[in-house]
């Protein structure tokens, strides 16, 4: 199909809808806000049509096709990745496209089938399935604590070398809750890194005290390589809550997504 033919079809569609789908200048053509809205609706209609055809023609016991998933970085690497390879071996006709990002992904606009979110407030308007819970844990190595002492109260952390995220100006402001007590402490340290496994490695090396999600901390805690500090205090932060897999509501869920969710429920719950 030629560019001129595409242009004529778009002009006819704009005339039929009485809206401008594209904004044109001498230098560029871009989709208008109305065009984006129409595109989103059309994509939903096309997806529903494809799902209906798939549901009526394909063997549900042998799902095939693309499966597009968005997942936070640390969770994707440490929790989801070990589960992916057995899943793909079990369903060889599924083609997985994994998007690793800590930014919010809109399933419709970003063209993914499902998203993972770690939160107690999942996105409204999407179907949500809970796969477990993530907590934040304050940890240090036994060697570090032997040399520098064990904090007995969050305020003791001001005298310790603390490993923190370092992405935002307030990332060194750590919050803790114990019963009715709420404490916020401005910590400091010589190592700030926005990578969970690298922060764990720093703790393992005896560099200081750091906050880790439970799925990162638990293997090292079980092996005694690190210990939990101030275990009676709840660490406050964004990267905790229910593990939710969310997807758009539809009468016809793709078989590959249904198999993936069932597999995760079996493996994680």
Tab-separated table of C-alpha atoms in Angstrom:
chain	number	residue	atom	x	y	z
A	1	UNK	CA	0.000	0.000	0.000
A	2	UNK	CA	1.333	3.439	-0.938
A	3	UNK	CA	1.608	6.473	1.380
A	4	UNK	CA	-0.890	8.348	-0.766
A	5	UNK	CA	-3.423	5.535	-0.407
A	6	UNK	CA	-2.971	5.568	3.370
A	7	UNK	CA	-3.430	9.347	3.386
A	8	UNK	CA	-6.691	9.066	1.420
A	9	UNK	CA	-8.047	6.401	3.783
A	10	UNK	CA	-7.204	8.517	6.835
A	11	UNK	CA	-8.868	11.567	5.271
A	12	UNK	CA	-12.019	9.535	4.613
A	13	UNK	CA	-12.006	8.264	8.193
A	14	UNK	CA	-11.557	11.795	9.561
A	15	UNK	CA	-14.468	12.958	7.434
A	16	UNK	CA	-16.678	10.077	8.582
A	17	UNK	CA	-15.851	10.664	12.258
A	18	UNK	CA	-15.834	14.473	11.993
A	19	UNK	CA	-12.582	14.666	13.972
A	20	UNK	CA	-8.941	15.239	13.177
A	21	UNK	CA	-6.943	12.031	13.702
A	22	UNK	CA	-3.575	13.462	12.705
A	23	UNK	CA	-1.953	16.836	13.281
A	24	UNK	CA	-0.004	17.841	10.196
A	25	UNK	CA	2.705	20.462	9.762
A	26	UNK	CA	5.184	21.047	6.973
A	27	UNK	CA	7.792	19.075	8.930
A	28	UNK	CA	5.948	16.293	10.698
A	29	UNK	CA	2.748	14.332	11.146
A	30	UNK	CA	1.703	13.157	14.598
A	31	UNK	CA	-1.372	11.542	16.068
A	32	UNK	CA	-3.861	13.899	17.730
A	33	UNK	CA	-5.342	13.371	21.197
A	34	UNK	CA	-8.630	12.338	19.574
A	35	UNK	CA	-6.685	10.005	17.310
A	36	UNK	CA	-5.027	8.357	20.319
A	37	UNK	CA	-8.412	7.788	21.913
A	38	UNK	CA	-9.841	6.276	18.730
A	39	UNK	CA	-6.744	4.076	18.371
A	40	UNK	CA	-7.123	2.724	21.914
A	41	UNK	CA	-10.771	1.825	21.298
A	42	UNK	CA	-9.978	0.199	17.947
A	43	UNK	CA	-7.152	-1.812	19.466
A	44	UNK	CA	-9.489	-3.165	22.141
A	45	UNK	CA	-11.985	-4.160	19.431
A	46	UNK	CA	-9.290	-5.883	17.361
A	47	UNK	CA	-7.891	-7.697	20.383
A	48	UNK	CA	-11.365	-8.904	21.302
A	49	UNK	CA	-11.913	-10.153	17.749
A	50	UNK	CA	-8.574	-11.990	17.745
A	51	UNK	CA	-9.331	-13.525	21.134
A	52	UNK	CA	-12.735	-14.707	19.918
A	53	UNK	CA	-11.193	-16.342	16.837
A	54	UNK	CA	-8.458	-17.897	18.954
A	55	UNK	CA	-10.922	-19.224	21.509
A	56	UNK	CA	-13.021	-20.883	18.813
A	57	UNK	CA	-10.210	-22.329	16.697
A	58	UNK	CA	-7.232	-23.212	18.903
A	59	UNK	CA	-6.668	-26.089	21.271
A	60	UNK	CA	-6.760	-24.574	24.762
A	61	UNK	CA	-4.448	-27.327	26.026
A	62	UNK	CA	-1.716	-26.171	23.625
A	63	UNK	CA	-1.755	-22.342	23.690
A	64	UNK	CA	0.210	-20.499	21.048
A	65	UNK	CA	1.112	-16.931	20.185
A	66	UNK	CA	2.687	-13.896	21.793
A	67	UNK	CA	2.466	-13.153	25.497
A	68	UNK	CA	3.549	-9.613	26.439
A	69	UNK	CA	4.315	-8.972	30.100
A	70	UNK	CA	5.717	-5.931	31.968
A	71	UNK	CA	7.459	-6.470	35.306
A	72	UNK	CA	9.558	-4.416	37.782
A	73	UNK	CA	13.313	-4.925	37.432
A	74	UNK	CA	14.319	-6.567	40.715
A	75	UNK	CA	11.202	-8.736	40.937
A	76	UNK	CA	11.554	-9.750	37.298
A	77	UNK	CA	15.181	-10.783	37.691
A	78	UNK	CA	15.027	-12.509	41.064
A	79	UNK	CA	11.527	-13.995	41.196
A	80	UNK	CA	10.032	-14.219	37.718
A	81	UNK	CA	13.078	-15.201	35.646
A	82	UNK	CA	13.617	-18.592	37.371
A	83	UNK	CA	9.955	-19.417	36.666
A	84	UNK	CA	9.979	-18.347	33.017
A	85	UNK	CA	12.220	-21.033	31.566
A	86	UNK	CA	10.211	-24.024	32.879
A	87	UNK	CA	7.023	-22.290	31.709
A	88	UNK	CA	8.352	-21.835	28.164
A	89	UNK	CA	9.579	-25.433	28.125
A	90	UNK	CA	6.097	-26.572	29.124
A	91	UNK	CA	4.432	-24.394	26.448
A	92	UNK	CA	6.812	-24.339	23.451
A	93	UNK	CA	4.344	-22.525	21.179
A	94	UNK	CA	4.103	-19.452	23.414
A	95	UNK	CA	6.409	-16.569	22.495
A	96	UNK	CA	7.101	-14.412	25.549
A	97	UNK	CA	7.957	-10.722	25.240
A	98	UNK	CA	9.128	-9.444	28.621
A	99	UNK	CA	9.388	-5.715	29.346
A	100	UNK	CA	11.559	-4.948	32.395
A	101	UNK	CA	10.831	-1.514	33.859
A	102	UNK	CA	10.203	0.188	37.194
A	103	UNK	CA	7.929	2.748	35.505
A	104	UNK	CA	4.167	2.292	35.358
A	105	UNK	CA	2.981	0.503	32.228
A	106	UNK	CA	-0.533	0.950	30.831
A	107	UNK	CA	-1.605	-2.403	29.334
A	108	UNK	CA	-3.672	-0.748	26.608
A	109	UNK	CA	-1.451	2.157	25.580
A	110	UNK	CA	1.795	0.217	25.985
A	111	UNK	CA	0.422	-2.884	24.260
A	112	UNK	CA	1.089	-5.533	26.873
A	113	UNK	CA	-1.179	-8.354	28.001
A	114	UNK	CA	-0.456	-8.036	31.715
A	115	UNK	CA	1.592	-6.068	34.223
A	116	UNK	CA	3.085	-6.896	37.604
A	117	UNK	CA	2.700	-4.357	40.402
A	118	UNK	CA	3.880	-4.633	44.000
A	119	UNK	CA	1.342	-2.561	45.897
A	120	UNK	CA	-1.651	-2.784	48.214
A	121	UNK	CA	-3.492	-0.396	45.859
A	122	UNK	CA	-3.608	-2.089	42.432
A	123	UNK	CA	-4.620	-0.081	39.388
A	124	UNK	CA	-8.385	0.424	39.191
A	125	UNK	CA	-10.145	-0.762	36.054
A	126	UNK	CA	-7.919	-3.825	35.628
A	127	UNK	CA	-8.459	-7.391	36.779
A	128	UNK	CA	-6.004	-8.179	39.585
A	129	UNK	CA	-4.741	-11.513	40.895
A	130	UNK	CA	-2.598	-11.652	44.025
A	131	UNK	CA	0.445	-13.934	43.949
A	132	UNK	CA	1.966	-13.246	47.339
A	133	UNK	CA	3.418	-10.510	49.494
A	134	UNK	CA	6.627	-8.461	49.542
A	135	UNK	CA	7.980	-6.855	52.706
A	136	UNK	CA	10.967	-4.589	53.234
A	137	UNK	CA	13.664	-5.820	55.603
A	138	UNK	CA	16.522	-3.942	57.244
A	139	UNK	CA	19.619	-6.135	57.051
A	140	UNK	CA	23.325	-6.251	57.826
A	141	UNK	CA	26.066	-8.872	57.844
A	142	UNK	CA	27.044	-10.566	61.144
A	143	UNK	CA	30.595	-9.269	60.646
A	144	UNK	CA	29.434	-5.662	60.366
A	145	UNK	CA	27.295	-5.931	63.495
A	146	UNK	CA	30.104	-7.515	65.491
A	147	UNK	CA	32.387	-4.622	64.607
A	148	UNK	CA	29.965	-1.697	64.847
A	149	UNK	CA	27.190	-2.959	67.113
A	150	UNK	CA	23.525	-3.770	66.519
A	151	UNK	CA	21.014	-0.882	66.337
A	152	UNK	CA	18.369	-1.161	69.066
A	153	UNK	CA	16.201	1.715	67.811
A	154	UNK	CA	15.789	3.341	64.369
A	155	UNK	CA	17.455	6.512	65.663
A	156	UNK	CA	20.635	4.472	66.252
A	157	UNK	CA	21.015	4.263	62.468
A	158	UNK	CA	22.437	7.793	62.343
A	159	UNK	CA	25.650	6.294	63.752
A	160	UNK	CA	25.838	3.563	61.104
A	161	UNK	CA	26.986	3.310	57.512
A	162	UNK	CA	23.684	2.910	55.632
A	163	UNK	CA	23.255	1.724	52.053
A	164	UNK	CA	20.340	3.495	50.398
A	165	UNK	CA	18.686	3.874	47.006
A	166	UNK	CA	19.945	7.317	46.031
A	167	UNK	CA	17.500	7.986	43.184
A	168	UNK	CA	15.658	10.863	44.879
A	169	UNK	CA	16.667	13.498	47.399
A	170	UNK	CA	14.579	11.877	50.157
A	171	UNK	CA	15.782	8.297	49.616
A	172	UNK	CA	17.932	8.608	52.732
A	173	UNK	CA	14.820	9.341	54.821
A	174	UNK	CA	13.915	5.958	56.280
A	175	UNK	CA	10.551	5.443	57.982
A	176	UNK	CA	9.695	2.854	60.647
A	177	UNK	CA	6.509	1.882	62.490
A	178	UNK	CA	6.156	-0.092	65.726
A	179	UNK	CA	2.637	-0.158	67.145
A	180	UNK	CA	1.620	3.497	67.543
A	181	UNK	CA	5.186	4.747	67.158
A	182	UNK	CA	6.296	6.264	63.878
A	183	UNK	CA	9.920	7.258	63.402
A	184	UNK	CA	11.673	8.859	60.441
A	185	UNK	CA	15.461	8.872	60.343
A	186	UNK	CA	17.842	10.714	58.004
A	187	UNK	CA	20.542	8.118	57.332
A	188	UNK	CA	23.881	8.510	55.617
A	189	UNK	CA	26.535	6.234	54.185
A	190	UNK	CA	29.286	5.910	51.633
A	191	UNK	CA	27.325	3.752	49.150
A	192	UNK	CA	24.048	4.630	47.419
A	193	UNK	CA	22.922	2.382	44.558
A	194	UNK	CA	19.580	1.927	42.807
A	195	UNK	CA	20.123	-1.780	42.141
A	196	UNK	CA	18.781	-4.287	44.652
A	197	UNK	CA	21.307	-7.066	44.070
A	198	UNK	CA	24.221	-4.617	44.213
A	199	UNK	CA	22.883	-3.276	47.506
A	200	UNK	CA	22.698	-6.865	48.796
A	201	UNK	CA	26.295	-7.442	47.702
A	202	UNK	CA	27.386	-4.375	49.657
A	203	UNK	CA	25.641	-5.702	52.760
A	204	UNK	CA	27.242	-9.131	52.262
A	205	UNK	CA	30.653	-7.461	52.097
A	206	UNK	CA	30.063	-5.883	55.502
A	207	UNK	CA	29.758	-2.375	54.118
A	208	UNK	CA	26.789	-1.389	56.265
A	209	UNK	CA	23.051	-1.619	56.927
A	210	UNK	CA	20.544	-1.603	54.070
A	211	UNK	CA	16.883	-2.108	53.172
A	212	UNK	CA	16.016	-5.009	50.868
A	213	UNK	CA	12.759	-6.466	49.537
A	214	UNK	CA	12.008	-9.813	51.158
A	215	UNK	CA	12.538	-11.806	47.953
A	216	UNK	CA	16.097	-10.439	47.757
A	217	UNK	CA	16.931	-10.838	51.437
A	218	UNK	CA	15.438	-14.239	52.245
A	219	UNK	CA	18.015	-16.570	50.601
A	220	UNK	CA	20.907	-14.802	52.370
A	221	UNK	CA	18.924	-14.690	55.631
A	222	UNK	CA	18.296	-18.450	55.466
A	223	UNK	CA	22.004	-19.100	54.882
A	224	UNK	CA	22.994	-16.857	57.794
A	225	UNK	CA	25.020	-14.587	55.516
A	226	UNK	CA	22.993	-11.574	56.662
A	227	UNK	CA	20.693	-10.951	59.622
A	228	UNK	CA	17.581	-8.835	60.005
A	229	UNK	CA	18.003	-5.687	62.092
A	230	UNK	CA	15.185	-4.014	64.067
A	231	UNK	CA	12.912	-6.919	63.148
A	232	UNK	CA	10.102	-5.642	65.419
A	233	UNK	CA	9.877	-2.429	63.424
A	234	UNK	CA	8.025	-2.310	60.103
A	235	UNK	CA	10.089	-0.618	57.416
A	236	UNK	CA	8.042	1.850	55.372
A	237	UNK	CA	8.559	2.227	51.643
A	238	UNK	CA	7.018	1.920	48.187
A	239	UNK	CA	8.417	-1.431	47.086
A	240	UNK	CA	6.221	-3.616	49.281
A	241	UNK	CA	2.690	-4.959	49.435
A	242	UNK	CA	0.816	-7.559	47.433
A	243	UNK	CA	2.350	-9.027	44.296
A	244	UNK	CA	-0.363	-8.302	41.723
A	245	UNK	CA	-0.585	-9.454	38.146
A	246	UNK	CA	-3.097	-7.184	36.376
A	247	UNK	CA	-4.676	-7.297	32.943
A	248	UNK	CA	-7.549	-5.650	31.039
A	249	UNK	CA	-11.007	-7.039	31.611
A	250	UNK	CA	-12.186	-9.097	28.643
A	251	UNK	CA	-14.760	-11.757	27.881
A	252	UNK	CA	-12.088	-13.747	26.042
A	253	UNK	CA	-8.806	-14.042	27.925
A	254	UNK	CA	-6.015	-15.268	25.621
A	255	UNK	CA	-5.188	-18.892	26.383
A	256	UNK	CA	-1.497	-18.091	26.757
A	257	UNK	CA	-2.243	-15.493	29.464
A	258	UNK	CA	-4.604	-17.846	31.269
A	259	UNK	CA	-1.960	-20.590	31.280
A	260	UNK	CA	0.681	-18.145	32.517
A	261	UNK	CA	-1.468	-16.934	35.419
A	262	UNK	CA	-2.464	-20.484	36.387
A	263	UNK	CA	1.200	-21.501	36.283
A	264	UNK	CA	2.243	-18.600	38.534
A	265	UNK	CA	-0.555	-19.275	41.019
A	266	UNK	CA	0.582	-22.895	41.243
A	267	UNK	CA	4.255	-21.942	41.672
A	268	UNK	CA	3.979	-18.881	43.909
A	269	UNK	CA	0.977	-19.396	46.178
